Amino acid sequence: MFKAQALEKYKDKIVVQEYVDADDGVWININDSDLHAIKIPIPEPPDWEKIDGFGLKAKDQKFQRESYPAKLKMLEADVHDVVVRDRSLKNDMARNRAFFDKIYDELYKQKIKYRDIITWIKKQWAYRLYGKWIFVNGKPVYLDGWHWFYLNYWHLEEVGLPDYWDRDMKWFHAQRYAFTTTLAPQTDKDGNLMYLPDNSLLMFDVGQRVFFGTNNIKGRRVGDTSKTQDIMYEIISSEIEVKGGIQGDDDDTGRKVFQEKLILAYRKMPFFFVPRTNGEINPATHLSFDLPYYKDSLQSAIDYATTSKRNYYDSKKLRVYEGTEVGKTLREDVHRRHAVVRRCCGSSGGRIFGFMMYDSTVDQIELISGRQFLELTKASHWEQRNANGMTSSGLMNVFFPSWEGAEGFIGPYGESVIEDPTEEQLKSMYNIRRNKNGKPLGAKEFFENERRDLIEKGDLEGLAEHKRLHPFNLREAFTPPAKNTFFNMQILEETIAYLDFNEDKEIRRGNYIWKVYLREVEFIDDQEGRWLVSKQLPKDKGNKMVNIGGVMWPEFPDTYVASADCYRLEKTDGGIMSKGGGAVRWKHDPVLDPPTKELGEYVSERLVCTYSNRPATLDEYCDDMLKMCVYWGSLMYPEMNIDLVAKYFIDKGFKGYLMYDTDPATGRKKENPGFHMVGPNIKPKMFGLIADDIQKHGRRCKHRDYFMECASIRNMDETTKYDLFTAVGGTLLAEQSHYSEMVNRINSMTIDVSGFWGEYA
Amino acid sequence: MKFNKSDFDNMSYPVLSIPEDKTVLDRFPGLKIYREFQQDFARDTDKIHKYVILMYTSNILQSLQSLEERKIEAAKLAGFKMSHSRFDDKVEEILACRVPEINSLIIRVCCLERNEDLAELLIYEESYYRELKKLLDGESDKVKETRNNVRQFKEDIKELRKSLLNQDENKDLISKLYDYVEGIQLGISPEEIALAKKSNTIEDLIPNPSV
């Protein structure tokens, strides 16, 4: 029913004029540059008279819990007394079973007497199955059945029954949508999404469910784990022969969720929502809805995994799966476990019968699982579907900014108090905070103030953590840890986040291989490759070298410069073998980027190639460095604490590719190539150059691996742990040198210069 | 025709006042939730709905003493044509309660109309069998009294059944009624809900209150 119809039908009720039409859909993932907004359709409201709260003034229309009939309470108490007095029942399990037998028997035998009770219970089932319409502040709002069940019957630890929150209403609709939808976005012939006037997408029906479930990226303490348990119980306790499973980030989290959330709520559940069990009141390992002597027993169950490993549920059929704190998973590959669980929830023919719900904060993005959770998130973008209408992961991202549903910032109608609270909202907020001017704060300003405080204290690590735990947008949920004060962390974080969420076709992973040994190198794409490159050379521009007296020289040494930081075979870092670093930098090109050009529009003066790897042998590493220099035609300026790279180049006849420092006074080159990371000046100089480069050109950097090292390094003594960082620093040091100009001059001479350069050859 | 259409306006489902271009289900969409009303009887569907409602709900047709006469009148009002004082064979089968699917529809209409009779019938049936069991098991101290109880319950049940079926005591129909009664459970336990979900009859057991 719409307002126009209601005004016509209920002419005598003036209060109806205050009411407004229901929304025709619920929007989630809105106002986030990395998420496509989703409009979840809502059914048309019934006759307003059938909606809870009809006839009340709008201001008095709030969510009301179901009123448990006194007659039913009395019946339960009577049956309980009979059971307790029955001495033939020897223990709690027997008494519990007898309670169920007797109360159903009583209701069945006295159908007439308890007709009102039976009708009321049926109504509870109806709301649980189909949801319920309620009026909230003058507007019809549709509560999904899972949400209604949560609000009325799902007890929370130290809270009791939850309050109605607008955020939860949307969250539950998102879950139901993922559980049921068979729709995928329609695209035009060019593959573009097609929009309807309300900015939602034109969809088409795939004919089968398209999502295995949801990927819920959340802030702290928003109750998503309890809500997923509510859904798990609702499904498993009303279906025959189905299984639900809970798996955590380690070997104990599943148990905690099971005992502290599921069993807590289960024990408070009214009898008519509890399937028959063996009577165990406080199950420790699994909740089994199976009673052998009862012929209609569901034979369904919920358990938890005692390990984070993928094999726990392997080959089992799961109707519901909760993967809690996925982004913190220890000792397991998130992707591989996801693949296993996906098989548990679907058939090989593509039919989806299970429902998966992941939820996680990303406390420790530096963990491998944090990165994997990010990749899973990127594979779960709702609008990015394959030819079968599914996302790559089979999941759908669900994200709410931290100011939605922030504890203490909830208004009288369950609305999130994001901006300045109104007087009416203040009355229902229990966490009223005011700024120094006495103005009460909304959630957004509160979180912003917390961040400002961290910035003022210089606690960048705390700031990064705050962003991950209370993200304002999806990107912030994956904020890398800020661990130093050398560099502009904002540029680093924002650029890393940008690279995480935006595909750049220039960025490719692969390997350089010898096409002609010691003469020509080519780049081959390989997802497991050793190099990350952000530029490809045209065929006629790569591998440019000249042979002068049997020594190879780069033909155009002034365009790119390379550096390498070799590793020691025996060196370990906290049990992890260190890696060899390598980098190539595109030097400033004054023709392409004249001084009149804005820095942000520069194309040169940036990294184009990074390498962080530990091949089986040092020779292999040195050969990798040589191939890199041959391809780019760059001079190599290696870190020389370990001089193997220089030796290898000389040994292979590529001494001309090595770069030497020159004496500023005499202009004479030094005896050895490269640089040493020892002495009081070199590290501050390198850190200064890197800081300056990040400030000027950081936002154009396409090498996430390098920026992650920049963000992670805590002090100057840690450079040995960050080989790529040192290698890139080496390219910046090298860019200062005029050595390449000297090489250029020699290359352009037409005379045989082998005598002049002979000492180097 | 002995009756005017307006004579039927006070029925719980006044099917004779439905415009010609509308069907019973258009006019009373709430009936769609029952699977008996979802059955398709081709082009006779609407006539059958009308016939069953006219014949088995309270209305002026009950003033006709003869059951056969009532059935004929209801069928004619529903739109079935007679030829040489006979209906088509298919219609005759319906009137004789020999079509199981239509008998299910009749039971559904009866139960919708007389829910209280149905509840009472359930209780009486159970009480009847309890008393009968006492006699068989020899548990009763007062045999004569128990026998009287059994007799009385039997009579009462017969009366209730007649009332419930709008005086139609057709054997097939009674048999269908008992099929239905036996199938009735409380419908409130998770196990009953799960079964109904599995057999796709959940909306019969628990109708959606918003529809």
mmCIF file of N, CA and C in Angstrom, chain A residues 630-670:
data_model
loop_
_atom_site.group_PDB
_atom_site.id
_atom_site.type_symbol
_atom_site.label_atom_id
_atom_site.label_comp_id
_atom_site.label_asym_id
_atom_site.label_seq_id
_atom_site.Cartn_x
_atom_site.Cartn_y
_atom_site.Cartn_z
ATOM 1 N N VAL A 630 70.405 -5.361 -18.947
ATOM 2 C CA VAL A 630 70.512 -5.494 -20.399
ATOM 3 C C VAL A 630 69.202 -5.048 -21.049
ATOM 4 N N TYR A 631 68.099 -5.506 -20.498
ATOM 5 C CA TYR A 631 66.799 -5.146 -21.087
ATOM 6 C C TYR A 631 66.589 -3.631 -21.083
ATOM 7 N N TRP A 632 66.850 -3.011 -19.898
ATOM 8 C CA TRP A 632 66.558 -1.582 -19.768
ATOM 9 C C TRP A 632 67.691 -0.707 -20.321
ATOM 10 N N GLY A 633 68.850 -1.321 -20.575
ATOM 11 C CA GLY A 633 70.005 -0.518 -21.005
ATOM 12 C C GLY A 633 70.458 0.414 -19.905
ATOM 13 N N SER A 634 70.380 -0.053 -18.682
ATOM 14 C CA SER A 634 70.685 0.830 -17.553
ATOM 15 C C SER A 634 72.019 0.472 -16.914
ATOM 16 N N LEU A 635 72.646 1.465 -16.356
ATOM 17 C CA LEU A 635 73.830 1.224 -15.539
ATOM 18 C C LEU A 635 73.382 0.594 -14.222
ATOM 19 N N MET A 636 74.252 -0.233 -13.646
ATOM 20 C CA MET A 636 73.947 -0.869 -12.367
ATOM 21 C C MET A 636 74.790 -0.230 -11.272
ATOM 22 N N TYR A 637 74.104 0.217 -10.212
ATOM 23 C CA TYR A 637 74.785 0.849 -9.087
ATOM 24 C C TYR A 637 74.512 -0.023 -7.865
ATOM 25 N N PRO A 638 75.300 -1.065 -7.672
ATOM 26 C CA PRO A 638 74.952 -2.052 -6.634
ATOM 27 C C PRO A 638 75.424 -1.660 -5.241
ATOM 28 N N GLU A 639 74.716 -2.191 -4.257
ATOM 29 C CA GLU A 639 75.188 -2.078 -2.883
ATOM 30 C C GLU A 639 76.338 -3.063 -2.777
ATOM 31 N N MET A 640 77.483 -2.605 -2.188
ATOM 32 C CA MET A 640 78.719 -3.383 -2.330
ATOM 33 C C MET A 640 79.203 -4.054 -1.057
ATOM 34 N N ASN A 641 78.368 -4.093 0.001
ATOM 35 C CA ASN A 641 78.811 -4.869 1.169
ATOM 36 C C ASN A 641 79.048 -6.308 0.743
ATOM 37 N N ILE A 642 78.202 -6.766 -0.174
ATOM 38 C CA ILE A 642 78.469 -8.046 -0.842
ATOM 39 C C ILE A 642 78.677 -7.677 -2.310
ATOM 40 N N ASP A 643 79.863 -7.937 -2.818
ATOM 41 C CA ASP A 643 80.205 -7.405 -4.146
ATOM 42 C C ASP A 643 79.954 -8.401 -5.285
ATOM 43 N N LEU A 644 79.089 -9.378 -5.050
ATOM 44 C CA LEU A 644 78.921 -10.446 -6.045
ATOM 45 C C LEU A 644 78.315 -9.964 -7.361
ATOM 46 N N VAL A 645 77.444 -8.997 -7.286
ATOM 47 C CA VAL A 645 76.797 -8.515 -8.509
ATOM 48 C C VAL A 645 77.850 -7.890 -9.422
ATOM 49 N N ALA A 646 78.691 -7.027 -8.838
ATOM 50 C CA ALA A 646 79.730 -6.366 -9.640
ATOM 51 C C ALA A 646 80.662 -7.414 -10.252
ATOM 52 N N LYS A 647 81.062 -8.386 -9.435
ATOM 53 C CA LYS A 647 81.969 -9.422 -9.942
ATOM 54 C C LYS A 647 81.335 -10.197 -11.098
ATOM 55 N N TYR A 648 80.074 -10.485 -10.952
ATOM 56 C CA TYR A 648 79.372 -11.259 -11.980
ATOM 57 C C TYR A 648 79.313 -10.482 -13.293
ATOM 58 N N PHE A 649 78.989 -9.184 -13.176
ATOM 59 C CA PHE A 649 78.914 -8.348 -14.374
ATOM 60 C C PHE A 649 80.270 -8.349 -15.088
ATOM 61 N N ILE A 650 81.345 -8.163 -14.302
ATOM 62 C CA ILE A 650 82.691 -8.116 -14.885
ATOM 63 C C ILE A 650 83.016 -9.452 -15.525
ATOM 64 N N ASP A 651 82.679 -10.509 -14.795
ATOM 65 C CA ASP A 651 82.973 -11.852 -15.274
ATOM 66 C C ASP A 651 82.289 -12.148 -16.609
ATOM 67 N N LYS A 652 81.102 -11.603 -16.801
ATOM 68 C CA LYS A 652 80.343 -11.878 -18.018
ATOM 69 C C LYS A 652 80.642 -10.858 -19.123
ATOM 70 N N GLY A 653 81.575 -9.961 -18.868
ATOM 71 C CA GLY A 653 81.946 -8.981 -19.892
ATOM 72 C C GLY A 653 81.073 -7.750 -19.889
ATOM 73 N N PHE A 654 80.396 -7.480 -18.794
ATOM 74 C CA PHE A 654 79.484 -6.338 -18.732
ATOM 75 C C PHE A 654 79.975 -5.273 -17.748
ATOM 76 N N LYS A 655 81.279 -5.140 -17.671
ATOM 77 C CA LYS A 655 81.816 -4.157 -16.735
ATOM 78 C C LYS A 655 81.336 -2.749 -17.086
ATOM 79 N N GLY A 656 81.105 -2.552 -18.378
ATOM 80 C CA GLY A 656 80.643 -1.238 -18.814
ATOM 81 C C GLY A 656 79.265 -0.886 -18.279
ATOM 82 N N TYR A 657 78.541 -1.854 -17.755
ATOM 83 C CA TYR A 657 77.208 -1.595 -17.198
ATOM 84 C C TYR A 657 77.276 -1.179 -15.722
ATOM 85 N N LEU A 658 78.467 -1.208 -15.148
ATOM 86 C CA LEU A 658 78.569 -0.853 -13.728
ATOM 87 C C LEU A 658 78.763 0.652 -13.579
ATOM 88 N N MET A 659 78.224 1.148 -12.547
ATOM 89 C CA MET A 659 78.281 2.590 -12.318
ATOM 90 C C MET A 659 79.207 2.884 -11.139
ATOM 91 N N TYR A 660 80.037 3.901 -11.327
ATOM 92 C CA TYR A 660 81.039 4.254 -10.326
ATOM 93 C C TYR A 660 80.762 5.651 -9.804
ATOM 94 N N ASP A 661 81.078 5.833 -8.542
ATOM 95 C CA ASP A 661 81.062 7.205 -8.025
ATOM 96 C C ASP A 661 82.294 7.938 -8.552
ATOM 97 N N THR A 662 82.176 9.234 -8.641
ATOM 98 C CA THR A 662 83.338 10.023 -9.064
ATOM 99 C C THR A 662 83.708 11.000 -7.955
ATOM 100 N N ASP A 663 84.947 11.353 -7.928
ATOM 101 C CA ASP A 663 85.407 12.315 -6.923
ATOM 102 C C ASP A 663 84.934 13.697 -7.333
ATOM 103 N N PRO A 664 84.177 14.355 -6.481
ATOM 104 C CA PRO A 664 83.631 15.648 -6.879
ATOM 105 C C PRO A 664 84.721 16.681 -7.185
ATOM 106 N N ALA A 665 85.862 16.527 -6.558
ATOM 107 C CA ALA A 665 86.930 17.519 -6.755
ATOM 108 C C ALA A 665 87.670 17.283 -8.063
ATOM 109 N N THR A 666 88.044 16.020 -8.301
ATOM 110 C CA THR A 666 88.898 15.740 -9.465
ATOM 111 C C THR A 666 88.116 15.223 -10.651
ATOM 112 N N GLY A 667 86.918 14.731 -10.380
ATOM 113 C CA GLY A 667 86.141 14.151 -11.479
ATOM 114 C C GLY A 667 86.589 12.732 -11.800
ATOM 115 N N ARG A 668 87.541 12.216 -11.069
ATOM 116 C CA ARG A 668 88.018 10.860 -11.341
ATOM 117 C C ARG A 668 87.071 9.843 -10.722
ATOM 118 N N LYS A 669 86.924 8.770 -11.433
ATOM 119 C CA LYS A 669 86.021 7.742 -10.899
ATOM 120 C C LYS A 669 86.713 6.959 -9.790
ATOM 121 N N LYS A 670 85.854 6.400 -8.884
ATOM 122 C CA LYS A 670 86.427 5.637 -7.782
ATOM 123 C C LYS A 670 86.813 4.246 -8.265
#
